[in-house]
Short mmCIF file of C-alpha atoms and ligand atoms in Angstrom, two decimals:
data_model
loop_
_atom_site.label_atom_id
_atom_site.label_comp_id
_atom_site.label_asym_id
_atom_site.label_seq_id
_atom_site.Cartn_x
_atom_site.Cartn_y
_atom_site.Cartn_z
CA MET A 23 16.92 -12.59 -38.55
CA SER A 24 19.13 -9.58 -37.94
CA LYS A 25 19.11 -7.28 -34.97
CA LEU A 26 17.61 -3.80 -35.22
CA TRP A 27 21.02 -2.50 -34.11
CA GLY A 28 23.05 -5.06 -36.10
CA GLY A 29 24.89 -2.70 -38.46
CA ARG A 30 28.04 -2.34 -36.40
CA PHE A 31 28.42 -6.04 -35.70
CA THR A 32 30.26 -8.73 -37.62
CA LYS A 33 28.97 -11.75 -35.66
CA PRO A 34 25.62 -12.87 -34.35
CA THR A 35 25.06 -12.56 -30.63
CA ASN A 36 25.91 -15.59 -28.54
CA ASP A 37 22.67 -17.38 -27.65
CA LEU A 38 23.48 -17.21 -23.95
CA VAL A 39 23.87 -13.45 -24.21
CA ASP A 40 20.51 -13.14 -25.93
CA ALA A 41 18.91 -15.19 -23.22
CA TYR A 42 20.67 -13.36 -20.39
CA THR A 43 20.21 -9.78 -21.54
CA SER A 44 16.69 -10.14 -22.84
CA SER A 45 13.88 -8.69 -20.75
CA ILE A 46 10.93 -9.50 -22.98
CA HIS A 47 9.67 -12.25 -20.66
CA PHE A 48 8.82 -9.60 -18.07
CA ASP A 49 8.70 -6.22 -19.79
CA GLN A 50 5.92 -7.37 -22.11
CA LYS A 51 3.75 -6.14 -19.25
CA LEU A 52 4.55 -2.68 -20.64
CA ALA A 53 3.18 -3.41 -24.13
CA LYS A 54 0.16 -1.15 -23.76
CA GLU A 55 2.19 1.74 -22.35
CA ASP A 56 4.88 1.26 -25.00
CA ILE A 57 2.33 1.67 -27.77
CA GLN A 58 0.72 4.63 -26.03
CA CYS A 59 4.16 6.26 -25.81
CA SER A 60 4.92 5.54 -29.48
CA LEU A 61 1.57 6.91 -30.63
CA ALA A 62 2.27 10.23 -28.89
CA HIS A 63 5.81 10.35 -30.25
CA VAL A 64 4.80 9.66 -33.83
CA GLN A 65 1.95 12.16 -33.73
CA MET A 66 4.43 14.81 -32.61
CA LEU A 67 6.89 13.75 -35.36
CA GLY A 68 4.11 14.29 -37.91
CA GLU A 69 2.97 17.62 -36.44
CA THR A 70 6.47 19.07 -36.35
CA GLY A 71 7.19 17.90 -39.90
CA ILE A 72 10.09 15.70 -38.77
CA ILE A 73 8.37 12.97 -40.75
CA SER A 74 5.49 13.51 -43.18
CA LYS A 75 1.87 13.50 -42.04
CA GLU A 76 1.19 10.42 -44.21
CA GLU A 77 4.11 8.54 -42.69
CA ALA A 78 2.93 9.43 -39.22
CA GLU A 79 -0.55 8.19 -40.04
CA THR A 80 0.73 4.93 -41.52
CA ILE A 81 2.82 4.32 -38.41
CA SER A 82 -0.04 5.19 -36.04
CA HIS A 83 -2.34 2.87 -37.90
CA GLY A 84 0.26 0.09 -37.80
CA LEU A 85 0.70 0.56 -34.06
CA THR A 86 -3.05 0.32 -33.54
CA VAL A 87 -3.20 -2.89 -35.55
CA ILE A 88 -0.37 -4.38 -33.47
CA SER A 89 -2.06 -3.27 -30.28
CA GLY A 90 -5.19 -5.19 -31.28
CA LYS A 91 -3.13 -8.26 -32.16
CA ILE A 92 -1.40 -8.14 -28.77
CA ASP A 93 -4.77 -7.85 -27.00
CA ARG A 94 -6.06 -10.87 -28.87
CA GLY A 95 -2.90 -12.84 -28.10
CA GLU A 96 -2.01 -13.09 -31.77
CA VAL A 97 1.65 -12.12 -31.54
CA SER A 98 4.60 -13.92 -30.11
CA PHE A 99 7.50 -11.93 -28.76
CA SER A 100 11.04 -13.10 -29.28
CA THR A 101 14.11 -13.12 -27.05
CA GLU A 102 16.17 -12.19 -30.06
CA HIS A 103 14.53 -8.77 -30.09
CA GLU A 104 15.46 -8.39 -26.47
CA ASP A 105 12.77 -6.21 -24.99
CA ILE A 106 9.23 -4.96 -25.51
CA HIS A 107 10.40 -1.81 -27.32
CA MET A 108 12.34 -3.58 -30.04
CA ASN A 109 9.80 -6.37 -30.33
CA ILE A 110 7.06 -3.86 -31.07
CA GLU A 111 9.25 -1.94 -33.49
CA LYS A 112 10.03 -5.18 -35.30
CA LEU A 113 6.35 -6.11 -35.43
CA LEU A 114 5.61 -2.64 -36.80
CA ILE A 115 8.17 -2.95 -39.59
CA ASP A 116 6.81 -6.40 -40.45
CA GLU A 117 3.32 -4.93 -40.52
CA ILE A 118 3.81 -1.72 -42.53
CA GLY A 119 7.23 -2.11 -44.11
CA GLU A 120 10.29 0.13 -44.06
CA VAL A 121 8.45 3.29 -43.08
CA GLY A 122 8.03 1.71 -39.63
CA GLY A 123 11.74 2.37 -39.20
CA LYS A 124 10.94 6.09 -38.93
CA LEU A 125 9.17 5.67 -35.60
CA HIS A 126 12.43 5.70 -33.66
CA THR A 127 13.48 9.09 -35.07
CA GLY A 128 14.54 11.47 -32.30
CA ARG A 129 14.13 9.07 -29.43
CA SER A 130 15.92 6.20 -27.76
CA ARG A 131 14.86 3.17 -25.80
CA ASN A 132 16.24 5.01 -22.80
CA ASP A 133 13.62 7.73 -22.75
CA GLN A 134 11.07 5.27 -24.11
CA VAL A 135 11.43 2.77 -21.26
CA ALA A 136 11.37 5.54 -18.66
CA THR A 137 8.18 6.94 -20.20
CA ASP A 138 6.54 3.51 -20.30
CA MET A 139 7.23 3.01 -16.60
CA HIS A 140 5.85 6.42 -15.69
CA LEU A 141 2.66 5.57 -17.57
CA TYR A 142 2.44 2.12 -15.97
CA LEU A 143 2.96 3.39 -12.43
CA ARG A 144 0.48 6.20 -12.91
CA THR A 145 -2.27 3.74 -13.81
CA LYS A 146 -1.35 1.33 -11.05
CA THR A 147 -1.03 4.06 -8.44
CA ASN A 148 -4.56 5.25 -9.20
CA GLU A 149 -5.85 1.68 -9.02
CA LEU A 150 -4.12 1.07 -5.71
CA ILE A 151 -5.63 4.26 -4.28
CA ALA A 152 -9.08 2.88 -5.16
CA LEU A 153 -8.25 -0.50 -3.60
CA LEU A 154 -7.06 1.17 -0.40
CA GLU A 155 -10.37 2.92 -0.26
CA HIS A 156 -12.21 -0.40 -0.45
CA VAL A 157 -10.31 -1.53 2.61
CA GLN A 158 -11.21 1.73 4.33
CA GLN A 159 -14.88 1.14 3.51
CA ALA A 160 -14.72 -2.32 5.09
CA ILE A 161 -13.08 -0.89 8.21
CA TYR A 162 -15.63 1.88 8.33
CA LYS A 163 -18.53 -0.59 8.29
CA GLN A 164 -17.05 -2.64 11.12
CA ALA A 165 -16.42 0.54 13.09
CA GLU A 166 -19.91 1.87 12.54
CA ALA A 167 -21.38 -1.36 13.92
CA ASN A 168 -19.09 -1.50 16.93
CA VAL A 169 -18.89 1.90 18.59
CA GLU A 170 -20.15 0.40 21.83
CA THR A 171 -18.25 -2.85 21.58
CA ILE A 172 -15.61 -2.72 24.26
CA LEU A 173 -12.36 -4.65 24.41
CA PRO A 174 -9.09 -4.23 26.28
CA GLY A 175 -6.63 -1.85 24.67
CA TYR A 176 -3.03 -2.97 25.02
CA THR A 177 0.38 -1.49 25.49
CA HIS A 178 3.33 -3.90 25.59
CA LEU A 179 0.62 -6.46 24.76
CA GLN A 180 -0.47 -6.12 28.39
CA ARG A 181 -3.98 -4.93 29.08
CA ALA A 182 -3.89 -1.16 29.42
CA GLN A 183 -7.28 0.59 29.20
CA PRO A 184 -10.57 -0.53 27.69
CA VAL A 185 -11.41 0.94 24.30
CA SER A 186 -14.19 0.85 21.76
CA PHE A 187 -13.59 -1.72 19.01
CA ALA A 188 -14.56 0.97 16.50
CA HIS A 189 -11.76 3.12 17.86
CA HIS A 190 -9.27 0.29 17.55
CA VAL A 191 -10.05 -0.53 13.92
CA LEU A 192 -10.36 3.13 12.93
CA ALA A 193 -6.69 3.48 13.84
CA TYR A 194 -6.04 1.44 10.69
CA PHE A 195 -8.48 3.56 8.71
CA TRP A 196 -6.22 6.56 9.29
CA MET A 197 -3.07 4.64 8.43
CA PHE A 198 -4.62 3.70 5.09
CA GLU A 199 -5.79 7.28 4.66
CA ARG A 200 -2.20 8.51 4.89
CA ASP A 201 -1.12 5.71 2.55
CA LYS A 202 -3.65 6.97 0.03
CA GLN A 203 -2.38 10.53 0.46
CA ARG A 204 1.21 9.41 -0.02
CA LEU A 205 0.32 7.67 -3.28
CA GLN A 206 -1.70 10.67 -4.39
CA ASP A 207 1.24 12.94 -3.67
CA SER A 208 3.63 10.67 -5.57
CA LEU A 209 1.53 11.21 -8.70
CA LYS A 210 2.96 14.73 -8.88
CA ARG A 211 6.35 13.23 -9.58
CA ILE A 212 5.15 10.29 -11.65
CA ASN A 213 3.54 12.88 -13.90
CA TRP A 214 6.86 14.10 -15.33
CA SER A 215 7.59 13.24 -18.95
CA PRO A 216 11.03 11.85 -19.85
CA LEU A 217 10.06 11.45 -23.50
CA GLY A 218 12.35 13.30 -25.89
CA ALA A 219 15.40 13.07 -23.66
CA ALA A 220 16.56 10.51 -26.25
CA ALA A 221 19.63 8.49 -25.33
CA MET A 222 20.81 11.01 -22.73
CA ALA A 223 21.74 14.33 -24.31
CA GLY A 224 18.61 15.32 -26.21
CA THR A 225 18.32 15.20 -29.98
CA THR A 226 19.17 17.22 -33.08
CA TYR A 227 15.57 17.00 -34.37
CA PRO A 228 13.18 19.87 -33.65
CA ILE A 229 11.00 17.71 -31.40
CA ASP A 230 8.28 19.13 -29.18
CA ARG A 231 8.51 17.62 -25.72
CA GLU A 232 5.69 19.75 -24.38
CA ARG A 233 3.43 18.30 -27.02
CA THR A 234 4.22 14.64 -26.26
CA ALA A 235 3.83 15.39 -22.54
CA GLU A 236 0.42 16.89 -23.27
CA LEU A 237 -0.62 13.93 -25.43
CA LEU A 238 0.35 11.56 -22.62
CA ASP A 239 -1.32 13.71 -20.02
CA PHE A 240 1.88 14.44 -18.11
CA GLU A 241 1.98 17.65 -16.10
CA TYR A 242 5.65 18.47 -16.35
CA VAL A 243 8.60 17.77 -18.65
CA TYR A 244 11.94 16.67 -17.15
CA PRO A 245 14.11 19.73 -17.70
CA ASN A 246 17.33 17.69 -17.89
CA SER A 247 17.73 14.88 -20.41
CA MET A 248 20.37 13.07 -18.35
CA ASP A 249 18.15 13.09 -15.29
CA ALA A 250 15.15 12.05 -17.39
CA VAL A 251 16.71 8.78 -18.55
CA SER A 252 18.44 8.02 -15.25
CA ASP A 253 15.72 8.83 -12.78
CA ARG A 254 14.23 5.88 -11.03
CA ASP A 255 13.32 7.71 -7.85
CA PHE A 256 9.68 7.70 -8.89
CA ILE A 257 9.92 3.90 -8.57
CA LEU A 258 11.85 4.13 -5.30
CA GLU A 259 9.13 6.38 -3.97
CA PHE A 260 6.47 3.92 -5.03
CA LEU A 261 8.35 1.03 -3.39
CA SER A 262 8.74 3.10 -0.20
CA ASP A 263 5.04 3.90 -0.15
CA ALA A 264 4.29 0.24 -0.84
CA SER A 265 6.57 -0.81 2.02
CA ILE A 266 4.65 1.42 4.40
CA ILE A 267 1.32 0.08 3.11
CA ILE A 268 2.35 -3.53 3.54
CA THR A 269 3.64 -2.68 7.03
CA HIS A 270 0.20 -1.41 7.94
CA ILE A 271 -1.43 -4.46 6.39
CA SER A 272 0.97 -6.67 8.31
CA ARG A 273 0.22 -5.06 11.69
CA LEU A 274 -3.49 -5.39 11.13
CA SER A 275 -3.01 -8.98 9.99
CA GLU A 276 -1.06 -9.76 13.14
CA GLU A 277 -3.97 -8.51 15.22
CA LEU A 278 -6.41 -10.62 13.21
CA VAL A 279 -4.25 -13.68 13.81
CA LEU A 280 -4.06 -12.95 17.54
CA TRP A 281 -7.73 -12.06 17.88
CA SER A 282 -8.86 -15.23 16.13
CA SER A 283 -6.80 -17.46 18.42
CA GLU A 284 -8.64 -19.46 21.06
CA GLU A 285 -6.82 -17.44 23.72
CA PHE A 286 -8.30 -14.14 22.54
CA SER A 287 -11.43 -15.28 20.68
CA PHE A 288 -12.25 -11.66 19.88
CA ILE A 289 -13.14 -12.28 16.24
CA GLU A 290 -13.87 -15.12 13.91
CA LEU A 291 -12.80 -14.95 10.31
CA ASP A 292 -15.31 -16.17 7.79
CA ASP A 293 -14.79 -19.78 6.65
CA ALA A 294 -14.31 -18.53 3.10
CA PHE A 295 -11.12 -16.77 4.23
CA CYS A 296 -9.58 -19.60 6.26
CA THR A 297 -8.01 -22.93 5.48
CA GLY A 298 -7.79 -26.26 7.26
CA SER A 299 -5.03 -28.63 8.24
CA SER A 300 -4.13 -31.79 6.36
CA ILE A 301 -3.70 -33.69 9.62
CA MET A 302 -5.59 -31.93 12.44
CA PRO A 303 -9.30 -32.03 11.65
CA GLN A 304 -10.25 -29.39 14.22
CA LYS A 305 -8.06 -26.65 12.71
CA LYS A 306 -9.30 -23.47 11.09
CA ASN A 307 -6.21 -21.49 10.24
CA PRO A 308 -5.94 -17.76 9.53
CA ASP A 309 -3.71 -18.39 6.51
CA VAL A 310 -4.76 -15.23 4.70
CA PRO A 311 -3.67 -12.70 7.34
CA GLU A 312 -0.57 -14.80 7.99
CA LEU A 313 0.36 -14.65 4.34
CA LEU A 314 -0.41 -10.94 4.16
CA ARG A 315 1.98 -10.47 7.08
CA GLY A 316 4.49 -12.66 5.28
CA LYS A 317 4.35 -10.59 2.08
CA THR A 318 6.18 -7.70 3.72
CA GLY A 319 9.54 -9.37 3.18
CA ARG A 320 9.37 -9.40 -0.56
CA ILE A 321 8.25 -5.77 -0.84
CA TYR A 322 10.96 -4.53 1.54
CA GLY A 323 13.30 -6.70 -0.54
CA HIS A 324 12.31 -4.95 -3.76
CA LEU A 325 12.86 -1.53 -2.16
CA THR A 326 16.26 -2.53 -0.81
CA GLY A 327 17.08 -4.15 -4.13
CA LEU A 328 16.42 -1.02 -6.16
CA LEU A 329 18.17 1.29 -3.67
CA THR A 330 21.22 -0.95 -3.89
CA LEU A 331 21.00 -1.17 -7.66
CA LEU A 332 21.02 2.60 -8.08
CA LYS A 333 23.46 3.71 -5.44
CA GLY A 334 26.67 3.37 -7.45
CA LEU A 335 25.41 3.97 -10.97
CA PRO A 336 27.09 6.72 -12.96
CA LEU A 337 24.86 8.82 -15.20
CA ALA A 338 23.12 8.22 -17.47
CA TYR A 339 21.46 4.92 -18.57
CA ASN A 340 23.15 1.67 -17.58
CA LYS A 341 21.90 -1.80 -18.40
CA ASP A 342 21.71 -2.50 -14.66
CA MET A 343 18.56 -0.42 -14.74
CA GLN A 344 16.70 -3.13 -16.61
CA GLU A 345 16.57 -4.79 -13.17
CA ASP A 346 14.19 -2.06 -12.00
CA LYS A 347 11.10 -3.72 -13.42
CA GLU A 348 10.42 -7.11 -11.89
CA GLY A 349 10.41 -5.76 -8.34
CA MET A 350 8.05 -2.98 -9.37
CA PHE A 351 5.65 -5.39 -11.10
CA ASP A 352 5.79 -7.83 -8.22
CA THR A 353 5.13 -5.07 -5.69
CA VAL A 354 2.11 -3.83 -7.64
CA GLU A 355 0.72 -7.36 -7.98
CA THR A 356 1.42 -8.27 -4.36
CA LEU A 357 -0.36 -5.17 -3.13
CA GLU A 358 -3.30 -5.67 -5.47
CA GLY A 359 -3.71 -9.22 -4.20
CA ALA A 360 -3.40 -8.14 -0.57
CA LEU A 361 -5.87 -5.25 -0.75
CA ASN A 362 -8.35 -7.26 -2.78
CA LEU A 363 -8.45 -9.91 -0.06
CA LEU A 364 -8.26 -7.64 2.93
CA ALA A 365 -11.48 -5.74 2.19
CA PRO A 366 -13.89 -8.72 2.01
CA MET A 367 -12.08 -10.53 4.81
CA LEU A 368 -12.57 -7.57 7.16
CA GLU A 369 -16.12 -7.07 6.08
CA SER A 370 -17.10 -10.70 6.63
CA MET A 371 -15.41 -11.29 9.97
CA THR A 372 -17.59 -11.83 13.03
CA VAL A 373 -16.89 -9.63 16.02
CA ASN A 374 -17.26 -11.59 19.22
CA LYS A 375 -18.68 -8.78 21.36
CA ALA A 376 -19.43 -11.00 24.35
CA HIS A 377 -15.87 -12.28 24.58
CA MET A 378 -14.43 -8.81 24.30
CA ARG A 379 -16.71 -7.57 27.05
CA GLN A 380 -15.90 -10.51 29.27
CA ALA A 381 -12.22 -9.67 28.86
CA VAL A 382 -12.65 -6.11 30.15
CA THR A 383 -14.57 -7.25 33.20
CA GLN A 384 -11.80 -9.63 34.14
CA ASP A 385 -8.79 -7.40 34.26
CA TYR A 386 -7.37 -4.32 35.94
CA SER A 387 -7.65 -2.06 32.91
CA ASN A 388 -9.85 0.36 34.90
CA ALA A 389 -7.02 1.15 37.33
CA THR A 390 -6.16 4.47 35.68
CA ASP A 391 -9.73 5.56 36.25
CA ILE A 392 -9.53 5.12 40.00
CA ALA A 393 -6.33 7.12 40.02
CA ASP A 394 -8.15 9.85 38.05
CA TYR A 395 -11.03 9.58 40.55
CA LEU A 396 -8.74 10.42 43.45
CA ALA A 397 -6.95 13.10 41.44
CA VAL A 398 -10.25 14.83 40.66
CA LYS A 399 -10.92 14.83 44.39
CA GLY A 400 -7.72 16.74 44.94
CA MET A 401 -5.01 14.13 45.46
CA PRO A 402 -1.94 14.81 43.27
CA PHE A 403 -1.98 12.26 40.40
CA ARG A 404 1.45 10.87 41.28
CA GLN A 405 0.27 10.09 44.82
CA ALA A 406 -3.00 8.64 43.54
CA HIS A 407 -1.01 6.38 41.20
CA GLU A 408 0.89 5.04 44.22
CA VAL A 409 -2.31 4.43 46.21
CA ILE A 410 -3.99 2.58 43.33
CA GLY A 411 -0.85 0.51 42.76
CA LYS A 412 -1.27 -0.70 46.33
CA ILE A 413 -4.99 -1.39 45.80
CA VAL A 414 -4.23 -3.43 42.65
CA LEU A 415 -1.61 -5.44 44.52
CA TYR A 416 -4.04 -6.00 47.38
CA ALA A 417 -6.77 -7.13 44.92
CA ILE A 418 -4.44 -9.51 43.06
CA GLU A 419 -3.42 -11.11 46.35
CA ALA A 420 -7.07 -11.38 47.42
CA ASN A 421 -7.88 -12.95 44.03
CA LYS A 422 -10.35 -10.19 43.18
CA TYR A 423 -10.89 -7.61 40.43
CA LEU A 424 -11.23 -3.94 41.37
CA LEU A 425 -15.01 -4.02 41.03
CA ASP A 426 -15.16 -6.89 43.54
CA LEU A 427 -13.70 -4.77 46.35
CA THR A 428 -16.06 -3.34 48.97
CA LEU A 429 -16.32 0.35 49.77
CA GLU A 430 -14.66 -0.39 53.16
CA GLU A 431 -11.73 -2.00 51.39
CA PHE A 432 -11.37 1.06 49.12
CA GLN A 433 -11.67 3.41 52.07
CA SER A 434 -8.93 1.59 53.96
CA PHE A 435 -6.58 3.00 51.26
CA SER A 436 -8.06 6.48 51.08
CA THR A 437 -10.96 8.21 52.79
CA LEU A 438 -11.69 10.06 49.54
CA PHE A 439 -13.52 7.01 48.17
CA GLU A 440 -17.30 7.19 48.09
CA ASP A 441 -20.06 5.00 46.73
CA ASP A 442 -19.86 6.46 43.20
CA ILE A 443 -16.55 4.66 42.64
CA PHE A 444 -18.50 1.57 41.57
CA THR A 445 -20.16 3.23 38.62
CA LYS A 446 -16.94 5.02 37.66
CA LEU A 447 -15.25 1.64 37.32
CA LEU A 448 -17.77 0.07 34.94
CA PRO A 449 -16.13 -0.58 31.56
CA ASP A 450 -18.70 1.47 29.64
CA GLU A 451 -18.20 4.41 31.99
CA VAL A 452 -14.45 4.05 31.72
CA VAL A 453 -14.59 4.17 27.93
CA ALA A 454 -17.22 6.92 27.74
CA ALA A 455 -15.19 9.11 30.09
CA ARG A 456 -12.26 9.32 27.65
CA ASP A 457 -13.91 12.00 25.59
CA SER A 458 -10.90 14.15 24.83
CA TYR A 459 -10.40 14.89 21.12
CA GLY A 460 -9.23 11.72 19.35
CA GLY A 461 -10.09 9.60 22.39
CA THR A 462 -12.17 6.44 22.62
CA GLY A 463 -15.26 8.02 24.27
CA HIS A 464 -18.40 7.14 22.29
CA GLU A 465 -19.16 10.71 21.35
CA LYS A 466 -15.68 11.27 20.04
CA VAL A 467 -15.76 8.00 18.13
CA HIS A 468 -18.98 9.12 16.43
CA MET A 469 -17.25 12.34 15.53
CA GLN A 470 -14.31 10.34 14.19
CA LEU A 471 -16.67 8.26 12.05
CA LYS A 472 -17.93 11.49 10.49
CA GLN A 473 -14.38 12.58 9.74
CA ALA A 474 -13.69 9.16 8.25
CA ALA A 475 -16.78 9.32 6.05
CA ASP A 476 -15.50 12.59 4.61
CA CYS A 477 -12.39 10.76 3.38
CA LEU A 478 -14.42 8.23 1.43
CA SER A 479 -15.51 9.21 -2.05
CA HIS A 480 -18.56 6.92 -2.15
CA HIS A 481 -20.22 7.50 1.14
N1 LIG B 508 15.21 -3.15 -21.84
C1 LIG B 508 15.87 -1.97 -21.46
C2 LIG B 508 15.56 -1.67 -20.02
O1 LIG B 508 14.62 -2.16 -19.55
C3 LIG B 508 15.44 -0.83 -22.30
C4 LIG B 508 16.46 0.25 -22.44
C5 LIG B 508 17.64 -0.30 -23.17
N2 LIG B 508 18.57 0.70 -23.55
C6 LIG B 508 19.76 0.38 -23.94
N3 LIG B 508 20.53 1.37 -24.28
N4 LIG B 508 20.24 -0.84 -23.96
O2 LIG B 508 16.26 -0.95 -19.34
#
């Protein structure tokens, strides 16, 4: 069988070269987009009279037939035809005869592949936005049920101040909200049409790029043909957004791993989302969040890989760019897998309210509140901080928590202390008192839940 570009050659391609340069084993994922792109192109060729209406119809019909065969798994692609574009063109010519050869009039694989990837990423970006929202829904439900669940908040992984569990998990809600917004924003740039840039310089045919853009539902046409075939920054942007998303997933996963340890015992993951050990019968391992945390490496790797690939490339198309696809596919699939698991895992986890509460009654995380207590009574905060530091030290040495101290003990540090200090120090009071905007006070968390609900399309 001869190559579609074989005219200039006197020898067949070395088999190793065919195997090495071929991309069909991965770019067949673009089959649907490739046909969509060709259908728009051929319709425009017919409308502009570059080919006849009948020819355009024959080609469109042929493409539709091939599309059905691909869906039903009735075609086999070949390495010899290198990539998805030439495989489909070959199938078309086999299907409808020589006229199929007119499809490639006024275009090149260079604008074709770029268009296919824009179409692919547009679909996937929209799907990922929906999956992110599922995770947000799961977080929202846990938050709604746990406004009054109190646990220690940490800085430096040392107990800092008690917070509402709803407040803690809603922090992730907002991270995923910005992730959604970033993806949404990237659609503006994904929605540029490279089609019609041809190999790199445009074409001599009177093509209508606006028309193909319209048929493919793109909002804008790349104004420069060299940029159109060389641009991969829409993929870089996607990989950057994906890196941020997986970072957020990884941080949350790390907390789930910590919280489900015996030492914390703040949550329990549902059995359906854990695995056991082949040797230790007592084990219930948080493999899923561990693996989610572990997936960051490959996505960062794909981002770094593509940045490195592009940095020294002269304009316009270079074969190096064929390496842009596997990392993009893998990133999409990795994220889909992660988000699909994260939502039901969060929804099904048990929140161990009693353990969380016990933790806040056995620590010094209410120390700031006594400092505030003295400050409200007129002592400069810096001085109050010093006094409370001494009280904490005294309590640690006496093997007591702050609530175990007597009023006399408090008063030996400052005469400003009165009986009401004991209610001020209760964990619920401590949390409720932080009612500044965006704080963990119950009222503000309820307000935050309302704001969160507004970000969800199905609430
Ligand atoms: N398979 C190629 C790729 O993915 C398609 C474009 C090939 N263009 C070319 N001039 N060799 O990049």
